[in-house]
Each structure stands twice: as C-alpha cells, then as structure tokens.
XYZ file of C-alpha atoms in Angstrom:
713
model
C 0.000 0.000 0.000
C 1.095 3.593 -0.447
C 3.612 4.893 2.104
C 2.395 8.108 3.673
C 5.360 9.988 2.225
C 4.373 9.113 -1.341
C 1.135 10.373 -2.832
C -0.182 7.961 -5.472
C -1.648 10.893 -7.397
C 1.541 13.010 -7.288
C -0.076 16.036 -5.659
C -3.253 18.078 -5.512
C -3.659 18.253 -9.298
C -3.600 14.467 -9.590
C -5.922 14.157 -6.619
C -8.352 16.597 -8.238
C -8.273 14.619 -11.479
C -8.901 11.430 -9.495
C -11.894 12.977 -7.699
C -13.391 14.153 -11.001
C -12.934 10.734 -12.652
C -14.218 8.920 -9.575
C -17.355 11.074 -9.319
C -17.970 10.788 -13.067
C -17.759 6.989 -12.892
C -20.089 6.910 -9.890
C -22.527 9.181 -11.725
C -22.614 6.971 -14.812
C -22.916 3.887 -12.620
C -25.750 5.528 -10.699
C -27.591 6.460 -13.901
C -27.338 2.916 -15.247
C -28.428 1.342 -11.974
C -31.151 3.960 -11.629
C -32.561 2.907 -14.980
C -32.685 -0.715 -13.830
C -34.329 0.210 -10.530
C -36.881 2.403 -12.311
C -37.865 -0.541 -14.496
C -38.549 -2.559 -11.337
C -40.514 0.321 -9.858
C -42.743 0.416 -12.962
C -43.570 -3.280 -12.601
C -46.463 -4.736 -10.657
C -46.221 -4.589 -6.907
C -45.707 -7.610 -4.731
C -45.166 -7.862 -0.984
C -42.045 -9.825 -0.077
C -41.457 -8.460 3.440
C -42.866 -11.338 5.498
C -40.773 -13.955 7.356
C -38.059 -11.431 8.179
C -36.039 -13.779 10.405
C -35.991 -16.514 7.764
C -34.982 -13.988 5.123
C -32.017 -12.850 7.171
C -31.019 -16.457 7.879
C -31.195 -17.475 4.230
C -29.307 -14.351 3.226
C -26.450 -15.349 5.532
C -26.509 -18.944 4.326
C -27.042 -18.497 0.583
C -25.345 -15.164 -0.083
C -22.529 -15.046 2.448
C -22.210 -18.827 2.784
C -22.679 -19.426 -0.959
C -24.580 -22.638 -0.150
C -26.454 -22.605 -3.455
C -23.439 -22.590 -5.761
C -21.510 -25.035 -3.568
C -23.945 -27.795 -4.554
C -21.857 -28.000 -7.738
C -18.416 -28.417 -6.114
C -15.812 -27.340 -8.691
C -17.430 -24.180 -10.127
C -19.041 -23.674 -6.720
C -15.718 -23.416 -4.888
C -14.362 -21.165 -7.623
C -17.404 -18.910 -7.224
C -17.065 -18.985 -3.411
C -13.491 -17.712 -3.512
C -14.294 -15.173 -6.228
C -17.194 -13.809 -4.175
C -15.236 -13.465 -0.956
C -12.147 -12.299 -2.822
C -14.260 -9.580 -4.422
C -15.434 -8.395 -0.991
C -11.998 -8.445 0.630
C -10.367 -6.739 -2.353
C -12.847 -3.869 -1.935
C -11.304 -3.118 1.454
C -7.915 -3.029 -0.235
C -9.352 -0.727 -2.904
C -10.769 1.611 -0.284
C -7.373 1.724 1.379
C -5.768 2.646 -1.944
C -8.355 5.388 -2.531
C -7.704 6.851 0.917
C -4.028 6.862 0.007
C -4.814 9.593 -2.511
C -5.623 11.765 0.495
C -2.643 10.496 2.536
C -4.920 8.329 4.670
C -5.672 4.652 5.297
C -8.343 2.455 6.827
C -8.251 2.321 10.618
C -7.100 -0.963 12.177
C -6.497 -2.819 8.895
C -4.879 -0.126 6.765
C -1.319 -1.160 7.665
C -2.090 -4.494 9.314
C 0.098 -7.362 8.088
C -2.551 -9.991 8.832
C -5.121 -8.265 6.629
C -2.517 -7.653 3.938
C -1.644 -11.360 3.908
C -5.332 -12.361 3.845
C -5.963 -9.986 0.962
C -3.149 -11.436 -1.120
C -4.131 -15.020 -0.352
C -7.576 -14.272 -1.750
C -5.957 -12.635 -4.770
C -4.285 -15.993 -5.412
C -7.503 -17.928 -4.757
C -9.405 -15.700 -7.182
C -6.655 -16.149 -9.771
C -7.014 -19.935 -9.548
C -10.801 -19.517 -9.783
C -10.419 -17.438 -12.939
C -8.374 -20.226 -14.489
C -11.158 -22.685 -13.628
C -13.782 -20.378 -15.164
C -11.677 -19.776 -18.286
C -11.101 -23.504 -18.812
C -14.821 -24.225 -18.425
C -15.838 -21.454 -20.819
C -13.031 -21.786 -23.337
C -12.161 -25.491 -23.379
C -14.783 -27.643 -21.632
C -17.651 -25.419 -22.805
C -20.624 -27.238 -21.229
C -23.846 -26.604 -23.134
C -25.502 -25.119 -20.075
C -23.232 -22.033 -20.302
C -24.285 -21.159 -23.846
C -27.182 -18.875 -24.671
C -29.025 -18.162 -27.897
C -29.659 -14.586 -26.746
C -26.003 -13.539 -26.657
C -22.530 -14.908 -27.310
C -19.851 -15.932 -24.806
C -17.849 -12.706 -25.027
C -19.491 -10.964 -22.096
C -18.230 -13.715 -19.810
C -14.698 -13.428 -21.151
C -14.773 -9.623 -20.822
C -15.698 -9.990 -17.158
C -12.964 -12.574 -16.584
C -10.517 -10.223 -18.294
C -11.536 -7.278 -16.125
C -11.233 -9.335 -12.936
C -7.801 -10.517 -14.051
C -6.725 -6.907 -14.692
C -7.962 -5.943 -11.217
C -5.820 -8.702 -9.702
C -2.788 -7.957 -11.874
C -2.774 -4.214 -11.275
C -3.304 -4.736 -7.539
C -0.345 -7.125 -7.433
C 1.800 -4.592 -9.290
C 0.704 -1.767 -6.987
C 1.761 -3.854 -3.998
C 5.008 -4.924 -5.647
C 6.198 -1.415 -6.509
C 4.796 0.058 -3.295
C 6.929 -2.409 -1.367
C 9.960 -1.637 -3.542
C 9.477 2.143 -3.287
C 9.194 2.021 0.512
C 11.870 -0.667 0.912
C 9.392 -2.888 2.708
C 7.772 -0.269 4.943
C 4.423 -0.849 3.237
C 4.331 -4.610 3.642
C 2.206 -7.018 1.621
C 2.590 -10.712 0.931
C 2.907 -10.336 -2.841
C 5.072 -7.248 -2.390
C 7.458 -9.157 -0.139
C 7.710 -11.890 -2.783
C 8.319 -9.724 -5.835
C 9.223 -6.245 -4.579
C 12.875 -6.901 -3.664
C 13.550 -7.894 -7.288
C 12.949 -4.261 -8.280
C 15.145 -2.531 -5.693
C 17.746 -2.038 -8.406
C 15.450 0.283 -10.371
C 15.847 2.933 -7.737
C 13.308 4.678 -5.533
C 12.248 7.280 -8.103
C 11.481 4.684 -10.760
C 9.623 2.464 -8.292
C 7.543 5.428 -7.100
C 6.696 6.287 -10.720
C 5.722 2.693 -11.480
C 3.719 2.537 -8.262
C 1.729 5.595 -9.404
C 1.239 4.194 -12.908
C -0.211 0.952 -11.619
C -2.234 2.714 -8.902
C -3.984 4.641 -11.667
C -4.292 1.483 -13.783
C -5.910 -0.343 -10.871
C -8.304 2.495 -10.075
C -9.327 2.966 -13.726
C -9.818 -0.786 -14.192
C -12.070 -0.963 -11.131
C -14.075 2.069 -12.246
C -14.417 0.632 -15.765
C -15.681 -2.600 -14.208
C -18.132 -0.573 -12.125
C -19.543 1.222 -15.173
C -19.697 -1.964 -17.265
C -21.353 -4.084 -14.564
C -25.019 -2.932 -14.796
C -25.238 -3.834 -18.475
C -23.409 -7.152 -18.223
C -24.285 -10.684 -17.162
C -22.446 -9.959 -13.929
C -25.233 -7.640 -12.884
C -26.033 -10.624 -10.673
C -23.212 -9.527 -8.345
C -25.458 -6.685 -7.232
C -28.882 -8.289 -7.734
C -28.398 -11.734 -6.181
C -28.314 -10.608 -2.528
C -31.658 -8.845 -2.989
C -33.145 -11.734 -4.976
C -32.270 -14.223 -2.263
C -33.550 -11.946 0.487
C -36.877 -11.441 -1.302
C -37.388 -15.100 -2.233
C -40.833 -16.672 -1.901
C -41.730 -17.995 1.555
C -45.256 -18.997 0.668
C -46.166 -22.592 -0.236
C -43.815 -23.685 -2.999
C -46.587 -25.416 -4.893
C -48.916 -22.411 -5.032
C -49.131 -20.304 -8.162
C -49.868 -16.585 -7.735
C -53.553 -15.731 -7.602
C -55.081 -13.588 -10.328
C -57.359 -11.329 -8.298
C -60.519 -9.575 -9.449
C -60.899 -11.600 -12.618
C -64.145 -9.905 -13.569
C -62.617 -6.432 -13.371
C -59.134 -7.000 -14.828
C -57.957 -5.536 -18.105
C -55.390 -8.280 -18.600
C -55.276 -11.922 -17.558
C -51.624 -12.808 -17.716
C -48.330 -11.528 -19.038
C -47.625 -10.633 -22.638
C -45.200 -7.777 -21.908
C -42.247 -7.800 -19.555
C -43.510 -4.887 -17.473
C -46.628 -6.891 -16.570
C -44.524 -9.126 -14.341
C -44.018 -8.199 -10.689
C -40.834 -6.404 -9.635
C -39.548 -9.619 -8.044
C -40.103 -11.595 -11.230
C -38.075 -8.986 -13.123
C -35.404 -8.966 -10.419
C -34.937 -12.671 -11.202
C -33.548 -11.657 -14.594
C -31.060 -9.262 -13.024
C -29.950 -11.964 -10.570
C -29.480 -14.778 -13.095
C -25.858 -15.957 -13.081
C -26.414 -17.744 -16.418
C -24.898 -20.885 -14.894
C -27.457 -23.015 -16.750
C -28.060 -25.416 -13.882
C -31.793 -25.113 -14.602
C -31.226 -26.399 -18.132
C -29.368 -29.469 -16.880
C -32.349 -30.698 -14.831
C -35.287 -29.633 -17.011
C -37.131 -32.691 -18.386
C -38.174 -30.763 -21.492
C -34.626 -29.608 -22.232
C -33.222 -33.074 -21.576
C -35.603 -34.673 -24.066
C -35.048 -32.280 -26.955
C -37.937 -29.858 -26.442
C -37.543 -26.150 -27.309
C -37.763 -25.108 -23.645
C -34.591 -23.936 -21.888
C -35.471 -22.443 -18.484
C -32.427 -20.156 -18.511
C -33.583 -18.637 -21.784
C -36.995 -17.909 -20.252
C -35.381 -15.821 -17.526
C -32.928 -14.131 -19.877
C -35.678 -13.596 -22.448
C -37.778 -11.675 -19.938
C -34.726 -9.579 -19.019
C -33.823 -8.921 -22.661
C -37.387 -7.921 -23.519
C -37.519 -5.608 -20.506
C -34.275 -3.859 -21.452
C -35.229 -3.635 -25.124
C -38.449 -1.844 -24.175
C -36.916 0.276 -21.411
C -37.648 3.608 -23.103
C -41.288 2.672 -23.754
C -41.662 1.690 -20.104
C -39.698 4.448 -18.398
C -40.203 7.204 -20.951
C -37.815 9.155 -23.103
C -34.369 9.550 -21.504
C -33.328 12.908 -20.081
C -30.185 14.800 -21.038
C -27.931 12.833 -18.725
C -29.467 9.483 -19.650
C -28.770 10.212 -23.320
C -25.064 9.961 -22.615
C -23.836 6.796 -24.420
C -22.479 5.179 -21.257
C -25.485 6.123 -19.127
C -27.894 3.835 -20.999
C -27.833 0.290 -19.700
C -28.358 -0.946 -23.264
C -26.538 1.538 -25.464
C -26.630 -0.770 -28.486
C -30.353 -1.468 -28.427
C -31.968 -3.704 -31.043
C -33.436 -1.995 -34.065
C -36.525 -4.206 -34.065
C -38.223 -5.025 -30.785
C -39.809 -8.473 -30.770
C -42.877 -9.341 -28.696
C -42.119 -11.223 -25.493
C -44.491 -14.151 -26.095
C -44.116 -15.707 -29.508
C -41.039 -13.623 -30.226
C -38.276 -13.510 -27.638
C -39.841 -16.577 -25.998
C -41.494 -19.101 -28.297
C -44.943 -20.463 -27.582
C -43.591 -23.988 -28.095
C -41.170 -23.426 -25.215
C -43.996 -22.347 -22.905
C -46.162 -25.363 -23.744
C -43.260 -27.794 -23.245
C -43.041 -27.051 -19.500
C -44.234 -29.750 -17.084
C -44.141 -27.286 -14.134
C -42.055 -29.873 -12.250
C -40.080 -27.202 -10.373
C -36.675 -28.825 -10.927
C -35.342 -25.538 -12.317
C -36.333 -23.618 -9.197
C -35.027 -26.343 -6.897
C -31.520 -26.243 -8.336
C -31.216 -22.494 -8.906
C -28.522 -21.116 -6.566
C -30.014 -17.607 -6.500
C -33.724 -18.321 -5.811
C -35.081 -17.603 -9.291
C -38.720 -18.605 -9.824
C -39.180 -19.933 -13.357
C -42.523 -21.751 -13.263
C -44.782 -18.839 -12.231
C -43.435 -16.791 -15.158
C -44.192 -19.577 -17.611
C -47.722 -19.978 -16.257
C -48.268 -16.202 -16.331
C -47.386 -16.176 -20.036
C -49.613 -19.217 -20.621
C -52.453 -17.316 -18.943
C -52.098 -14.546 -21.480
C -52.204 -17.024 -24.358
C -55.197 -18.928 -22.977
C -57.420 -16.200 -21.544
C -56.552 -13.276 -23.797
C -55.818 -14.917 -27.144
C -57.464 -18.368 -26.877
C -54.160 -19.679 -28.225
C -53.404 -23.129 -26.808
C -52.837 -26.690 -28.057
C -56.062 -27.866 -29.726
C -56.232 -31.077 -27.687
C -56.718 -28.969 -24.548
C -60.053 -27.630 -25.752
C -61.923 -30.790 -24.763
C -60.199 -30.780 -21.363
C -61.462 -27.285 -20.584
C -64.954 -28.056 -21.844
C -65.236 -31.314 -19.914
C -63.996 -29.838 -16.630
C -66.452 -26.987 -16.936
C -69.438 -29.125 -17.979
C -68.811 -32.450 -16.248
C -66.516 -31.589 -13.329
C -63.873 -33.977 -14.684
C -61.545 -34.114 -17.727
C -63.635 -36.640 -19.657
C -67.016 -36.771 -21.338
C -68.400 -38.648 -18.365
C -71.193 -37.459 -16.121
C -69.950 -36.544 -12.658
C -72.882 -38.521 -11.243
C -70.808 -41.626 -11.981
C -67.885 -40.483 -9.817
C -68.532 -43.072 -7.076
C -69.186 -46.077 -9.348
C -65.679 -47.443 -8.680
C -66.646 -47.940 -5.007
C -69.687 -50.114 -5.692
C -69.647 -53.169 -3.443
C -66.770 -51.877 -1.278
C -68.987 -50.493 1.463
C -67.609 -46.980 1.160
C -69.938 -44.382 2.680
C -70.586 -41.022 1.103
C -69.970 -37.928 3.193
C -73.676 -37.192 3.050
C -74.259 -40.594 4.726
C -71.439 -40.234 7.268
C -71.080 -36.487 7.943
C -69.100 -37.118 11.148
C -66.318 -38.998 9.353
C -62.923 -38.028 10.702
C -61.266 -38.495 7.324
C -62.412 -37.471 3.878
C -60.863 -39.525 1.108
C -60.550 -37.167 -1.850
C -60.461 -39.681 -4.686
C -59.701 -37.290 -7.537
C -60.639 -37.623 -11.184
C -58.048 -40.283 -12.012
C -59.021 -42.507 -9.094
C -62.691 -42.088 -9.877
C -62.731 -42.591 -13.652
C -59.440 -44.030 -14.919
C -59.624 -47.834 -14.940
C -56.004 -48.304 -13.915
C -56.128 -45.846 -11.039
C -59.438 -47.197 -9.762
C -57.314 -50.121 -8.550
C -55.296 -47.685 -6.450
C -58.476 -46.184 -4.996
C -59.740 -49.675 -4.134
C -56.418 -50.563 -2.487
C -56.493 -47.421 -0.362
C -60.030 -48.196 0.778
C -58.852 -51.637 1.929
C -56.043 -49.990 3.891
C -58.367 -47.503 5.578
C -60.804 -50.239 6.525
C -58.023 -52.472 7.873
C -56.815 -49.595 10.089
C -60.319 -48.867 11.344
C -60.378 -45.344 9.943
C -63.719 -43.573 10.053
C -63.778 -42.176 6.526
C -66.074 -41.244 3.668
C -65.931 -39.951 0.099
C -67.822 -37.105 -1.532
C -68.893 -39.030 -4.597
C -70.734 -36.791 -7.089
C -70.230 -33.806 -4.767
C -66.506 -33.934 -5.588
C -65.311 -32.159 -8.725
C -61.980 -31.683 -10.433
C -59.750 -29.445 -8.310
C -58.930 -27.471 -11.449
C -55.191 -28.175 -11.236
C -54.635 -28.986 -14.937
C -56.669 -25.953 -15.991
C -54.671 -23.625 -13.751
C -51.277 -24.885 -14.849
C -52.219 -24.739 -18.497
C -53.223 -21.120 -17.922
C -57.003 -21.122 -17.501
C -57.149 -19.314 -14.170
C -60.813 -18.502 -14.598
C -61.772 -22.182 -14.813
C -59.555 -23.049 -11.848
C -61.167 -20.418 -9.659
C -64.624 -21.600 -10.665
C -63.823 -25.218 -9.743
C -61.996 -24.201 -6.576
C -64.892 -22.112 -5.274
C -67.308 -24.949 -5.994
C -65.184 -27.483 -4.090
C -64.503 -25.081 -1.225
C -68.246 -24.598 -0.774
C -68.747 -28.358 -0.552
C -65.855 -28.902 1.859
C -66.978 -26.033 4.061
C -70.504 -27.446 4.201
C -69.070 -30.503 5.938
C -66.969 -28.457 8.355
C -63.523 -29.265 6.977
C -62.322 -25.671 6.777
C -59.834 -25.329 9.639
C -60.283 -21.558 9.834
C -64.040 -22.059 10.011
C -63.664 -24.729 12.695
C -61.319 -22.611 14.819
C -63.746 -19.688 14.709
C -66.725 -21.868 15.653
C -64.797 -23.510 18.481
C -63.791 -20.156 19.886
C -67.409 -18.996 19.815
C -69.403 -21.973 21.091
C -67.347 -25.142 20.977
C -69.187 -26.484 17.953
C -68.365 -26.602 14.272
C -70.463 -26.194 11.181
C -74.116 -27.297 11.434
C -73.689 -27.966 15.145
C -71.057 -30.665 14.664
C -68.453 -31.041 17.380
C -65.336 -29.100 16.381
C -62.248 -31.251 15.918
C -59.424 -31.514 13.422
C -60.669 -33.287 10.315
C -58.360 -34.587 7.648
C -58.515 -34.851 3.881
C -56.348 -37.547 2.332
C -55.704 -38.126 -1.357
C -53.537 -40.330 -3.535
C -53.177 -37.590 -6.152
C -50.285 -35.164 -5.561
C -51.948 -32.583 -7.789
C -55.176 -32.648 -5.784
C -53.093 -32.675 -2.588
C -51.061 -29.633 -3.602
C -54.027 -27.684 -4.945
C -56.294 -28.177 -1.932
C -53.478 -27.747 0.598
C -51.554 -24.855 -0.922
C -53.833 -23.068 -3.380
C -57.363 -23.249 -2.006
C -56.298 -21.013 0.927
C -55.964 -18.213 -1.653
C -59.778 -18.334 -1.935
C -60.468 -18.934 1.761
C -60.301 -22.728 1.842
C -57.976 -23.832 4.650
C -57.772 -27.592 5.131
C -55.614 -30.243 6.715
C -54.565 -32.275 3.689
C -52.287 -35.315 3.774
C -50.914 -37.361 0.922
C -51.853 -41.035 1.145
C -48.204 -42.146 1.444
C -47.806 -39.986 4.558
C -51.114 -41.188 5.999
C -50.186 -44.831 5.471
C -46.828 -44.223 7.162
C -48.663 -42.646 10.096
C -51.006 -45.629 10.412
C -48.036 -48.006 10.480
C -46.152 -45.981 13.081
C -49.260 -45.725 15.265
C -49.648 -49.501 15.135
C -52.996 -49.358 13.382
C -51.692 -51.364 10.414
C -49.992 -54.697 11.031
C -47.879 -55.543 8.014
C -45.700 -58.584 7.419
C -42.088 -57.421 7.502
C -40.101 -58.192 4.360
C -43.249 -59.360 2.601
C -42.118 -58.293 -0.878
C -38.885 -59.833 -2.162
C -38.880 -58.087 -5.515
C -36.236 -55.488 -6.304
C -37.979 -52.143 -6.073
C -37.259 -48.517 -6.957
C -39.316 -45.460 -6.057
C -40.141 -42.358 -8.084
C -40.644 -39.080 -6.203
C -43.653 -37.265 -7.714
C -42.846 -33.590 -8.300
C -45.909 -32.273 -6.484
C -45.291 -34.434 -3.404
C -41.514 -34.198 -3.332
C -40.064 -30.943 -4.608
C -43.155 -28.856 -3.974
C -44.125 -30.302 -0.590
C -41.016 -31.952 0.815
C -42.404 -35.489 1.210
C -39.475 -37.880 0.721
C -38.992 -40.100 3.775
C -42.518 -41.354 4.461
C -43.006 -43.297 1.197
C -39.570 -44.871 1.603
C -40.304 -45.893 5.199
C -43.455 -47.685 4.073
C -41.666 -49.481 1.248
C -38.727 -50.417 3.474
C -41.091 -52.101 5.940
C -42.622 -54.136 3.145
C -39.599 -54.902 1.013
C -36.754 -57.055 2.271
C -34.323 -55.328 -0.116
C -35.349 -51.768 0.722
C -35.504 -49.158 -2.021
C -32.957 -49.154 -4.835
C -32.647 -45.504 -5.760
C -32.558 -44.168 -9.296
C -29.636 -41.835 -10.001
C -32.013 -38.872 -9.921
C -34.077 -39.095 -6.753
C -35.631 -37.052 -3.971
C -35.367 -33.318 -4.783
C -33.423 -34.171 -7.958
C -36.127 -36.551 -9.203
C -36.839 -36.486 -12.945
C -40.434 -35.658 -13.898
C -42.758 -38.290 -15.370
C -43.821 -35.752 -18.003
C -47.473 -35.467 -16.960
C -47.473 -32.255 -14.918
C -48.392 -28.768 -16.046
C -51.270 -30.163 -18.079
C -48.833 -32.113 -20.262
C -50.739 -35.337 -19.566
C -53.496 -33.910 -21.777
C -51.227 -32.709 -24.600
C -49.510 -34.536 -27.419
C -45.728 -34.932 -27.173
C -44.553 -34.396 -30.728
C -41.005 -33.059 -30.285
C -37.933 -34.949 -29.104
C -37.832 -38.025 -26.890
C -40.702 -38.870 -24.589
C -40.156 -37.733 -21.007
C -41.898 -40.778 -19.531
C -39.716 -43.187 -21.492
C -36.598 -41.351 -20.336
C -37.631 -41.818 -16.708
C -38.619 -45.462 -17.263
C -35.168 -46.114 -18.716
C -33.637 -44.668 -15.538
C -35.730 -47.127 -13.527
C -34.584 -49.969 -15.766
C -30.964 -48.987 -15.104
C -31.477 -50.029 -11.466
C -32.574 -53.519 -12.644
C -35.646 -53.115 -10.441
C -38.664 -55.328 -11.033
C -41.118 -52.775 -9.630
C -41.329 -49.046 -10.135
C -43.242 -47.817 -7.079
C -45.195 -44.605 -7.587
C -47.395 -42.360 -5.493
C -49.271 -40.419 -8.159
C -51.988 -41.453 -10.628
C -50.455 -39.337 -13.390
C -47.061 -40.940 -12.822
C -48.664 -44.383 -13.026
C -50.416 -43.498 -16.282
C -47.264 -41.972 -17.801
C -44.971 -44.773 -16.654
C -47.201 -47.615 -17.836
C -47.321 -45.920 -21.219
C -43.545 -45.476 -21.037
C -42.965 -49.137 -20.172
C -44.946 -50.141 -23.244
C -43.042 -47.613 -25.329
C -39.660 -49.146 -24.444
C -41.100 -52.680 -24.625
C -40.284 -53.527 -21.018
C -43.637 -54.957 -19.888
C -42.057 -58.223 -18.773
C -39.176 -56.529 -16.959
C -40.838 -53.714 -14.997
C -44.171 -53.385 -13.219
C -45.606 -50.035 -12.116
C -47.449 -50.100 -8.787
C -48.735 -47.527 -6.352
C -47.594 -47.706 -2.744
C -51.192 -48.350 -1.707
C -51.391 -51.410 -3.970
C -48.247 -52.911 -2.427
C -49.535 -52.254 1.102
C -52.982 -53.665 0.326
C -51.416 -56.829 -1.041
C -49.344 -57.126 2.137
C -52.503 -56.861 4.228
C -54.059 -59.667 2.211
C -50.900 -61.700 2.844
C -51.220 -61.086 6.571
C -54.859 -62.162 6.466
C -54.120 -65.323 4.456
C -50.700 -66.656 5.550
C -50.926 -69.621 3.223
C -50.924 -67.387 0.151
C -47.719 -67.271 -1.835
C -45.550 -64.214 -1.193
C -45.002 -61.588 -3.855
C -41.868 -62.173 -5.837
C -41.315 -65.712 -4.519
C-alpha cells in the first residue's frame, strides 16, 4: 500500500483529477443502476417483506455462505473464492483510494494480517479465474451457452477481474519496492525486492502508474457491470432476500378476474418487480437447463432462456416503459443498453417461443436447483395465462379438457354422477351418509374414472378399513380441483372449480379456519357438529397440492395429507400390522414432483416401502429433490408430445438402469405416464408399475391369508 510519504496521485492536481474521474464513474454507474431500478418500480407490486427472520437467515446462508453454488463443487468453490475475494479486495481498494488523500483504513490499513489475507484471496481468485476460463473456453458445457447472446461478455468480465488482480499485485510490488518494505504485503514481499535495483524514483513512478491502472480498471468494471451478465453480483443478494416464503406449490392468484384488463403476461412490465429482479440476478450458470425434463428430451424449452428472455425484452423496451431519456441518460455510457436492437420483438411468440412455454411440465426442478432463488414456473404460467385467456391460443387437444372440466366436473365426457361407481360393493360411505367422518378420502378424477387408477383407490379403501379409519368420500359432490386448468393457464376455470369445491368442503366443516372460529365462539363446528381436526387424504399429488396450498388463496384452509404420509402414520401408530419383508422383488421409487419438490415429502413413502420390502428401495440416479419428472405435470398429460424423446420413457429407462422389477409410484399421473412409457420401451415383462397403496394392500391380504404365496417368490 502507499507509504504516507508518497502520494499515489503526485499532488493536488492528480488528486483533483482522481476525484473528477471517480465522481464521473459513480454518476454513470448511478444512472445505469437507476434505470434498472426504475424498471422494477414500474412493474407490478408484490409484498415480499414477510418472514423477516428466515430472510435474514437465508441471506447469511445463501449469499454469504454461498450454499447454493456449492452444490456444484468445482465451479461452486471457484465462485465462493471469487465472491469473498471480491469483498476483501474492496477493502484493499478503499485503502488505496484513501491513500490519494494520505490516509488509510483504521485498524487494517497497515495491518500485516489483513494484507496477507488480501493477497491469499488474490491468489484464490486467480485460480478460480483459471477454472472459469477452462470451463468457458475449453470444456464449454452446453448449459453455459445462450441463444440470446454470445460468450464474449463472460470473457470480458474474466478479463476485467484478471486486470484488477494484476494491477493490484503490481501496486503492492512497486509500493513495497518504493518504501523498501515499509508498506508490507505478501505479494510485495515476494516480488518487490527484485525491483530494488530500479531505484526509488522509478519504483515510485511505477507505483503511481499501476495505482492509476488499478483504479481505472475498477471504475471501468463498475460502469460496465449494470449492463453485463455480472449484474447478478449486485442483484443476487436482494433476490435471495426477497425469495418466496409462501407454499412452494402455489401459483400466484389472479385477483378480481371480472374487473381485470389483462389476464396474464404478454409484456415484460406486466410481471411483478420480483419476477423482473430474477432476470437481473441470473448468473447464467445453466443449472436449470441441466435438470429440465423438457430440455433433456429435446424440447424447445430452456429455463435459462426464459429468464434471460424476460430480461432482454424488458431492457429492449426500457424507453417505452420508463419514458424518453433525459439529457444525462442520453449519454452513451449512461444507458444500460446503449446498443439497443433496431426491431423489438414481442415477449411471447417472439423472444420466448410459444412452443417453449407449452413444453413445460411445471415440475419445479429448475427452481429447486437455482442457486439464487429464481422462480421460473410462475413466469411460464403467467405467459400461458395470457395465451389462454386473452388470445385463446393453446394446443387444440386442450379444448376438450377445458370443456369437460367446466361441464362435467372432470376431464372426460363422463357425467360426474358416476364419480362413485368405482366404489360399488366396497362399502364406502358417502360424506352425506357419514357427515361425522374423521377423514375425507378425496379420490380425484383419475381414481374415480381411470380404470387403472381405480385399482389404487380400491387398495387405499382396503387400507383404511383395515386400520379402522372412520372415513367417507364425496362421490358426485366432488369435482376436479382445477389443477390442470390452472397450470395450463385457464385461471378462470380453476377459480370456478376451486370455489365450488370449497363450498362443498366447508358445508361438511372441513375448513380449519371455520372450525377454529366456531370452536372459539361456542365449541361447535359447522351445522352444530363437534369441532375437531378433520383430515382430507388423497392419492393424487396434484389434488393434494391444490387443496393444501392453493385453495387457501380463496379462503379454503384444510388439513390435507398425501396417502403415502397417511399410510406411514397408520403403520407408526400400530394401526396397520404388516408382514415385515413381505415383498422380495427389487424395487425402486419415483418421487412425484408435487409431493416431493413442492411439498417436501421424501422419507414417508420410503419408510413404508422399506417395511414391506426385504431389499429396501434401490434408488434411481435422480431421486428425492433431484427426481426427474414423469412428463405429466403442467397439463402435459393432456397434450400430445410431438417433439424430441418422450419424457416418460426417459424416466422409465432410468428405472430400468437399477434392474428393479417394480417401479413404485405415489401419483396417478405418474402411473399413467410410466405404464405408457414401459410399453413404449417394450419392457412390460421386466418392470411393473405399482402404487404404494397397492403394495400395502397386497401385504394386508398376505397377513390375512398366511398360506398365500408371497409376492416375488
């Protein structure tokens, strides 16, 4: 660092020039950042100030601890050291700036320990830059590429960081040489003595040259940053802090549908400020692309391009959104996008293709792996909403789905009056016949009408009866939850179905908010029933997620449990007596997206299967929160798959890699997709698809008839 006797600027004239340049750079930086902030301010409002303690905790863990990027060890460690090196080097920079005024930072300005720490991080960052350069220039993984811009921005940033390190090292080297070691630094002590022979005057001159080079490089970096991919250095801390703490499986509610002028997003400024902040925070690491089932099977969807596309569209239309730039903003460097496109494309159907939007299964894998808390799926659904409700532009095969849900209360051309036919002869009471039932079994459309999944519904009934559960079903009073309609983009139809189901559930006193209010008032629930917790169980993750996480948006608050969790509870409470090690077949388990990633249910299904299966669960290479989608979510089960490989066959092949005989599932859509996938890869004799409830029900039959042959024997 600069010895007090040597001014790095050479006197008051140099110091004045430095102040002018420094203030000019800060002004340009402020104008560019101000433009970005103004764009956020023009967006739709959204409250992200709840859960303050959790936000602070996650900020410390994800931003300061870099926990997100460290999930990918090699680039993660490189990013960790670059991040902390960047912070520590700023203290060194501030010390150099104060040197222009013959000052230094208190405590650490001339402290050898800090000087050594600073230079160690300079070396760590240098190694990290080599790692980044090798990945970008030699390895070149596909996830780092982007169709929206070339790779040069990344190399420019790496070059600027390298120049910051190099000029800092030279400042320290010649500062050490000029002061003959009085201004100590680790790098200076290594290289400075080699330049003693140049003489003090020459070393002082070189010190000043590289001081200016370092300062100008840093200021150039500062000005360049807001318009570069490394804008995420500034945006990520805010994006992590303002992440979503609501239910992960809940899409945003479109309020006041009857009074709205728009019903989705067709322009970037129609997103909320947080959704736009996602674009600023994107590191362009491409992790989301590596896990996306659509991307991995050759579909036109790349989640990273969705985020970058929204950002690009926003910046392209910045003058339309913010207004004509003022005198200062017209300065070439003041505009965050000085080389704007001549022709501005529409966001939907232009920057982002419609085919990409319809390829999404809404599995949430992109959001799960993102190290900076970007929320991809809600953006995709918002753009789908615009296509569906504003333009009536959606895959033609979806038309019958919408019509059937609206007319029949289910996705097929089947009267809803037939919803309870599957239960004929099973002795299953309707809720109207047993209004005091402690448990409502929400069968769902697949369990009620699909022949294959009726077997699952029957198996679950056998389990409930064996455990002595007081339960009932709604029968014709139950209607589609509206999940496929909502995820395809028909929010109006979802709200209609949701309100209808909420009215039915409330009439039987299942609304927990309603029950708590009644209990507080008179100790009784709805219609005079005794107030007590009442549970809804379902074998469909989509029904489970919708009723549990989305119906509260319309006032429906319920205790909802997935059937795998309920079965696990019955076993642990001793209400189900199962033969240990009953099933000798080799078994693997698929985590449904809407039970696993969206609702965190991983252990319970495995506990049940481990009790039943002597070999335990043989995991697929992508499991738990990294599970690969079956391909049926987001309404995709009702759409044709015409591009690339089939998602369900890809997942079935992963199951076959384990050499398992049984693919255990916990979702009717997964069962439908996987059985189709098994046929597609011609593996019917090698792999069976069974729901957890079917395996448990068969075990109960085994316990009841010991002489029966065991499964797999």
